[in-house]
Amino acid sequence: TQLLEQSPQFLSIQEGENLTVYCNSSSVFSSLQWYRQEPGEGPVLLVTVVTGGEVKKLKRLTFQFGDARKDSSLHITAAQPGDTGLYLCAGVANAGNMLTFGGGTRLMVKP
Amino acid sequence: DAGITQSPRHKVTETGTPVTLRCHQTENHRYMYWYRQDPGHGLRLIHYSYGVKDTDKGEVSDGYSVSRSKTEDFLLTLESATSSQTSVYFCATQEGSRGGLETQYFGPGTRLLVL
């Protein structure tokens, strides 16, 4: 069982649609990060959220950290083919000091 | 972006042979990490280093060893490769010690197939 569970695992949508990806845990995290990984490359950091309830926006991407700091969501508005990739959440649990990754959500946006 | 290179990028080897993967960085970051990525498991930490000659085990360290003799190089060795070690291996670096508040910079990965 992974410390961070991501859902859905796979998502295939048409260009222009909206979507939300979830990252859930039973543990409290001091911070949570979202990375995006394109085929054949390493993950790249998109955002870090630290405060419970925090919302951050990055163009069409909206990231939210749950009030209890146990979960996070990523919402994409009007998805584009360039958003295609693997989205990974990662965090450091309150009791730990190492970054733990979720299993990832593989997104495909069709033109 | 941190300059991180990994070599080789692809490798096919046979069960029981030793394999060494290299990670090289040009950013003088203190922390370096080795992860493996398998479908549905995200990234799992194998070993990490917090300085020259300072290393520690991660979540899935059995069958792997590491060495860091210079700041810029972090080597991962599979002592006797097994088919369960077929995976994509990523190296990452981090400048400081603030855990999940800092950016980890990833290399392009090494795809390893153990037959």
mmCIF file of C-alpha atoms in Angstrom:
data_model
loop_
_atom_site.group_PDB
_atom_site.id
_atom_site.type_symbol
_atom_site.label_atom_id
_atom_site.label_comp_id
_atom_site.label_asym_id
_atom_site.label_seq_id
_atom_site.Cartn_x
_atom_site.Cartn_y
_atom_site.Cartn_z
ATOM 1 C CA THR A 1 0.000 0.000 0.000
ATOM 2 C CA GLN A 2 1.382 3.348 -1.013
ATOM 3 C CA LEU A 3 1.480 6.266 1.381
ATOM 4 C CA LEU A 4 0.104 8.527 -1.347
ATOM 5 C CA GLU A 5 -2.709 7.177 -3.527
ATOM 6 C CA GLN A 6 -3.424 8.922 -6.802
ATOM 7 C CA SER A 7 -6.638 8.661 -8.783
ATOM 8 C CA PRO A 8 -7.479 8.049 -11.449
ATOM 9 C CA GLN A 9 -4.488 6.045 -12.661
ATOM 10 C CA PHE A 10 -5.338 6.740 -16.299
ATOM 11 C CA LEU A 11 -7.360 9.498 -17.915
ATOM 12 C CA SER A 12 -8.032 10.042 -21.595
ATOM 13 C CA ILE A 13 -9.964 13.159 -22.567
ATOM 14 C CA GLN A 14 -10.618 15.432 -25.541
ATOM 15 C CA GLU A 15 -8.966 18.790 -25.965
ATOM 16 C CA GLY A 16 -10.946 21.528 -24.211
ATOM 17 C CA GLU A 17 -12.324 19.357 -21.411
ATOM 18 C CA ASN A 18 -11.698 19.982 -17.727
ATOM 19 C CA LEU A 19 -10.293 17.375 -15.363
ATOM 20 C CA THR A 20 -9.295 16.831 -11.757
ATOM 21 C CA VAL A 21 -6.629 14.497 -10.421
ATOM 22 C CA TYR A 22 -6.500 13.490 -6.769
ATOM 23 C CA CYS A 23 -3.725 12.612 -4.339
ATOM 24 C CA ASN A 24 -4.867 11.131 -1.030
ATOM 25 C CA SER A 25 -3.283 9.816 2.136
ATOM 26 C CA SER A 26 -4.172 8.857 5.693
ATOM 27 C CA SER A 27 -1.000 10.627 6.844
ATOM 28 C CA VAL A 28 -0.418 14.318 7.406
ATOM 29 C CA PHE A 29 2.151 15.945 5.146
ATOM 30 C CA SER A 30 4.245 18.998 5.929
ATOM 31 C CA SER A 31 4.227 19.866 2.230
ATOM 32 C CA LEU A 32 3.104 18.421 -1.058
ATOM 33 C CA GLN A 33 4.543 18.749 -4.529
ATOM 34 C CA TRP A 34 3.238 18.029 -8.016
ATOM 35 C CA TYR A 35 5.551 16.929 -10.807
ATOM 36 C CA ARG A 36 4.872 16.313 -14.484
ATOM 37 C CA GLN A 37 6.800 13.757 -16.472
ATOM 38 C CA GLU A 38 6.842 13.508 -20.258
ATOM 39 C CA PRO A 39 7.745 10.281 -22.068
ATOM 40 C CA GLY A 40 11.477 9.550 -22.001
ATOM 41 C CA GLU A 41 12.241 12.325 -19.533
ATOM 42 C CA GLY A 42 12.547 12.826 -15.804
ATOM 43 C CA PRO A 43 9.826 14.511 -13.708
ATOM 44 C CA VAL A 44 9.744 18.299 -13.515
ATOM 45 C CA LEU A 45 8.401 20.180 -10.515
ATOM 46 C CA LEU A 46 5.186 22.143 -11.139
ATOM 47 C CA VAL A 47 4.311 23.431 -7.675
ATOM 48 C CA THR A 48 4.824 23.071 -3.922
ATOM 49 C CA VAL A 49 1.971 23.633 -1.454
ATOM 50 C CA VAL A 50 2.656 24.031 2.229
ATOM 51 C CA THR A 51 -0.334 25.443 4.099
ATOM 52 C CA GLY A 52 -3.591 23.559 4.672
ATOM 53 C CA GLY A 53 -6.262 24.945 2.338
ATOM 54 C CA GLU A 54 -3.673 26.601 0.112
ATOM 55 C CA VAL A 55 -4.580 27.115 -3.544
ATOM 56 C CA LYS A 56 -1.993 27.838 -6.222
ATOM 57 C CA LYS A 57 -2.588 28.565 -9.879
ATOM 58 C CA LEU A 58 -0.221 27.987 -12.748
ATOM 59 C CA LYS A 59 -1.940 29.216 -15.925
ATOM 60 C CA ARG A 60 -4.715 26.632 -16.536
ATOM 61 C CA LEU A 61 -3.600 24.404 -13.649
ATOM 62 C CA THR A 62 -5.031 24.865 -10.138
ATOM 63 C CA PHE A 63 -3.488 23.034 -7.191
ATOM 64 C CA GLN A 64 -5.119 22.695 -3.798
ATOM 65 C CA PHE A 65 -3.798 21.336 -0.506
ATOM 66 C CA GLY A 66 -6.469 19.882 1.783
ATOM 67 C CA ASP A 67 -7.310 21.647 5.025
ATOM 68 C CA ALA A 68 -5.968 18.727 7.059
ATOM 69 C CA ARG A 69 -2.863 18.422 4.824
ATOM 70 C CA LYS A 70 -3.679 14.806 3.983
ATOM 71 C CA ASP A 71 -4.735 15.299 0.376
ATOM 72 C CA SER A 72 -4.276 17.440 -2.685
ATOM 73 C CA SER A 73 -5.899 17.954 -6.053
ATOM 74 C CA LEU A 74 -4.836 19.208 -9.452
ATOM 75 C CA HIS A 75 -7.476 20.727 -11.708
ATOM 76 C CA ILE A 76 -6.785 21.467 -15.367
ATOM 77 C CA THR A 77 -9.122 23.790 -17.237
ATOM 78 C CA ALA A 78 -9.540 23.443 -20.998
ATOM 79 C CA ALA A 79 -6.941 20.710 -21.360
ATOM 80 C CA GLN A 80 -4.593 20.830 -24.334
ATOM 81 C CA PRO A 81 -2.535 18.069 -26.007
ATOM 82 C CA GLY A 82 0.561 19.632 -24.462
ATOM 83 C CA ASP A 83 -0.801 18.687 -21.023
ATOM 84 C CA THR A 84 -0.330 15.013 -21.875
ATOM 85 C CA GLY A 85 1.990 13.266 -19.443
ATOM 86 C CA LEU A 86 2.350 11.523 -16.113
ATOM 87 C CA TYR A 87 1.382 13.628 -13.109
ATOM 88 C CA LEU A 88 3.009 12.682 -9.822
ATOM 89 C CA CYS A 89 2.287 13.983 -6.362
ATOM 90 C CA ALA A 90 5.007 13.760 -3.729
ATOM 91 C CA GLY A 91 5.304 14.790 -0.125
ATOM 92 C CA VAL A 92 7.227 14.593 3.091
ATOM 93 C CA ALA A 93 5.150 13.078 5.870
ATOM 94 C CA ASN A 94 5.209 14.866 9.203
ATOM 95 C CA ALA A 95 7.015 11.926 10.790
ATOM 96 C CA GLY A 96 9.588 11.539 8.019
ATOM 97 C CA ASN A 97 12.232 13.410 6.091
ATOM 98 C CA MET A 98 12.180 11.738 2.682
ATOM 99 C CA LEU A 99 10.054 12.609 -0.315
ATOM 100 C CA THR A 100 7.447 9.922 -1.045
ATOM 101 C CA PHE A 101 5.810 9.706 -4.454
ATOM 102 C CA GLY A 102 2.339 8.614 -5.402
ATOM 103 C CA GLY A 103 1.771 6.089 -8.180
ATOM 104 C CA GLY A 104 0.947 8.764 -10.739
ATOM 105 C CA THR A 105 -1.913 9.676 -13.071
ATOM 106 C CA ARG A 106 -1.262 9.182 -16.759
ATOM 107 C CA LEU A 107 -3.140 11.825 -18.747
ATOM 108 C CA MET A 108 -3.723 11.788 -22.466
ATOM 109 C CA VAL A 109 -5.371 14.760 -24.138
ATOM 110 C CA LYS A 110 -6.541 14.039 -27.665
ATOM 111 C CA PRO A 111 -6.753 16.840 -30.251
ATOM 112 C CA ASP B 1 17.542 23.344 -14.845
ATOM 113 C CA ALA B 2 20.295 21.458 -13.056
ATOM 114 C CA GLY B 3 22.735 19.799 -15.454
ATOM 115 C CA ILE B 4 22.188 16.136 -14.715
ATOM 116 C CA THR B 5 23.331 13.378 -17.005
ATOM 117 C CA GLN B 6 22.918 9.657 -16.603
ATOM 118 C CA SER B 7 24.891 6.912 -18.295
ATOM 119 C CA PRO B 8 24.199 4.626 -19.908
ATOM 120 C CA ARG B 9 20.747 5.657 -21.104
ATOM 121 C CA HIS B 10 19.847 2.101 -22.051
ATOM 122 C CA LYS B 11 21.330 -1.204 -20.964
ATOM 123 C CA VAL B 12 20.519 -4.851 -21.477
ATOM 124 C CA THR B 13 22.259 -7.311 -19.197
ATOM 125 C CA GLU B 14 21.980 -10.881 -18.007
ATOM 126 C CA THR B 15 20.888 -12.190 -14.640
ATOM 127 C CA GLY B 16 23.753 -12.462 -12.191
ATOM 128 C CA THR B 17 26.003 -9.828 -13.748
ATOM 129 C CA PRO B 18 27.002 -6.647 -11.900
ATOM 130 C CA VAL B 19 25.800 -3.359 -13.354
ATOM 131 C CA THR B 20 26.852 0.193 -12.519
ATOM 132 C CA LEU B 21 24.825 3.258 -13.422
ATOM 133 C CA ARG B 22 26.343 6.711 -13.268
ATOM 134 C CA CYS B 23 24.811 10.050 -12.414
ATOM 135 C CA HIS B 24 26.750 13.249 -13.021
ATOM 136 C CA GLN B 25 25.680 16.757 -11.983
ATOM 137 C CA THR B 26 27.208 20.146 -12.672
ATOM 138 C CA GLU B 27 25.235 22.222 -10.133
ATOM 139 C CA ASN B 28 27.226 21.380 -6.998
ATOM 140 C CA HIS B 29 24.057 20.201 -5.240
ATOM 141 C CA ARG B 30 24.679 18.520 -1.914
ATOM 142 C CA TYR B 31 21.927 15.905 -2.076
ATOM 143 C CA MET B 32 21.672 13.187 -4.689
ATOM 144 C CA TYR B 33 19.109 10.407 -5.019
ATOM 145 C CA TRP B 34 18.559 7.201 -6.942
ATOM 146 C CA TYR B 35 14.967 6.156 -7.680
ATOM 147 C CA ARG B 36 13.436 3.361 -9.669
ATOM 148 C CA GLN B 37 10.193 3.803 -11.573
ATOM 149 C CA ASP B 38 7.846 0.927 -12.279
ATOM 150 C CA PRO B 39 4.274 1.076 -13.619
ATOM 151 C CA GLY B 40 1.785 1.937 -10.886
ATOM 152 C CA HIS B 41 4.483 2.525 -8.269
ATOM 153 C CA GLY B 42 5.545 6.045 -9.087
ATOM 154 C CA LEU B 43 9.119 6.635 -7.981
ATOM 155 C CA ARG B 44 10.636 4.630 -5.151
ATOM 156 C CA LEU B 45 13.801 5.727 -3.395
ATOM 157 C CA ILE B 46 16.708 3.273 -3.537
ATOM 158 C CA HIS B 47 19.571 5.180 -1.888
ATOM 159 C CA TYR B 48 20.490 8.773 -1.320
ATOM 160 C CA SER B 49 23.563 10.825 -0.485
ATOM 161 C CA TYR B 50 23.857 13.915 1.680
ATOM 162 C CA GLY B 51 27.512 14.584 0.890
ATOM 163 C CA VAL B 52 30.719 13.029 -0.338
ATOM 164 C CA LYS B 53 31.035 9.549 1.140
ATOM 165 C CA ASP B 54 27.757 10.080 3.078
ATOM 166 C CA THR B 55 24.991 7.772 1.903
ATOM 167 C CA ASP B 56 21.937 6.084 3.337
ATOM 168 C CA LYS B 57 19.317 3.526 2.356
ATOM 169 C CA GLY B 58 15.925 4.277 0.931
ATOM 170 C CA GLU B 59 12.725 2.296 0.690
ATOM 171 C CA VAL B 60 13.938 -0.378 -1.767
ATOM 172 C CA SER B 61 17.685 -0.716 -1.178
ATOM 173 C CA ASP B 62 18.086 -4.520 -1.153
ATOM 174 C CA GLY B 63 20.402 -5.671 -3.965
ATOM 175 C CA TYR B 64 21.770 -2.178 -4.587
ATOM 176 C CA SER B 65 24.803 -0.276 -3.367
ATOM 177 C CA VAL B 66 25.966 3.281 -4.006
ATOM 178 C CA SER B 67 29.102 5.347 -3.822
ATOM 179 C CA ARG B 68 29.839 9.052 -3.928
ATOM 180 C CA SER B 69 33.544 9.893 -4.068
ATOM 181 C CA LYS B 70 33.026 13.344 -5.624
ATOM 182 C CA THR B 71 30.249 15.910 -5.232
ATOM 183 C CA GLU B 72 29.316 15.615 -8.890
ATOM 184 C CA ASP B 73 29.125 11.831 -9.247
ATOM 185 C CA PHE B 74 26.767 9.303 -7.678
ATOM 186 C CA LEU B 75 27.073 5.672 -8.722
ATOM 187 C CA LEU B 76 24.441 2.977 -8.344
ATOM 188 C CA THR B 77 25.589 -0.655 -8.482
ATOM 189 C CA LEU B 78 23.414 -3.700 -8.883
ATOM 190 C CA GLU B 79 25.656 -6.286 -7.316
ATOM 191 C CA SER B 80 24.109 -9.275 -9.093
ATOM 192 C CA ALA B 81 21.310 -8.195 -11.391
ATOM 193 C CA THR B 82 17.950 -9.983 -11.218
ATOM 194 C CA SER B 83 14.931 -9.746 -13.499
ATOM 195 C CA SER B 84 13.022 -7.906 -10.746
ATOM 196 C CA GLN B 85 15.511 -5.063 -11.156
ATOM 197 C CA THR B 86 14.331 -4.410 -14.697
ATOM 198 C CA SER B 87 13.144 -0.839 -14.411
ATOM 199 C CA VAL B 88 13.777 2.767 -15.315
ATOM 200 C CA TYR B 89 16.289 4.359 -12.955
ATOM 201 C CA PHE B 90 16.294 8.080 -12.240
ATOM 202 C CA CYS B 91 18.899 10.166 -10.530
ATOM 203 C CA ALA B 92 17.865 13.396 -8.825
ATOM 204 C CA THR B 93 19.660 16.233 -7.086
ATOM 205 C CA GLN B 94 18.585 18.764 -4.499
ATOM 206 C CA GLU B 95 20.479 21.822 -3.394
ATOM 207 C CA GLY B 96 19.658 21.967 0.299
ATOM 208 C CA SER B 97 18.156 20.039 3.171
ATOM 209 C CA ARG B 98 14.629 21.430 3.385
ATOM 210 C CA GLY B 99 12.990 18.175 2.322
ATOM 211 C CA GLY B 100 9.703 18.679 0.514
ATOM 212 C CA LEU B 101 10.136 22.451 0.305
ATOM 213 C CA GLU B 102 12.915 22.194 -2.258
ATOM 214 C CA THR B 103 12.964 21.205 -5.883
ATOM 215 C CA GLN B 104 14.365 17.857 -6.877
ATOM 216 C CA TYR B 105 15.931 17.964 -10.325
ATOM 217 C CA PHE B 106 15.808 14.735 -12.266
ATOM 218 C CA GLY B 107 18.057 13.255 -14.886
ATOM 219 C CA PRO B 108 16.692 11.726 -18.105
ATOM 220 C CA GLY B 109 16.693 8.164 -16.738
ATOM 221 C CA THR B 110 18.383 4.862 -17.547
ATOM 222 C CA ARG B 111 16.249 2.068 -18.942
ATOM 223 C CA LEU B 112 17.614 -1.272 -17.681
ATOM 224 C CA LEU B 113 16.507 -4.680 -18.917
ATOM 225 C CA VAL B 114 17.742 -7.757 -17.067
ATOM 226 C CA LEU B 115 17.273 -10.971 -19.050
#
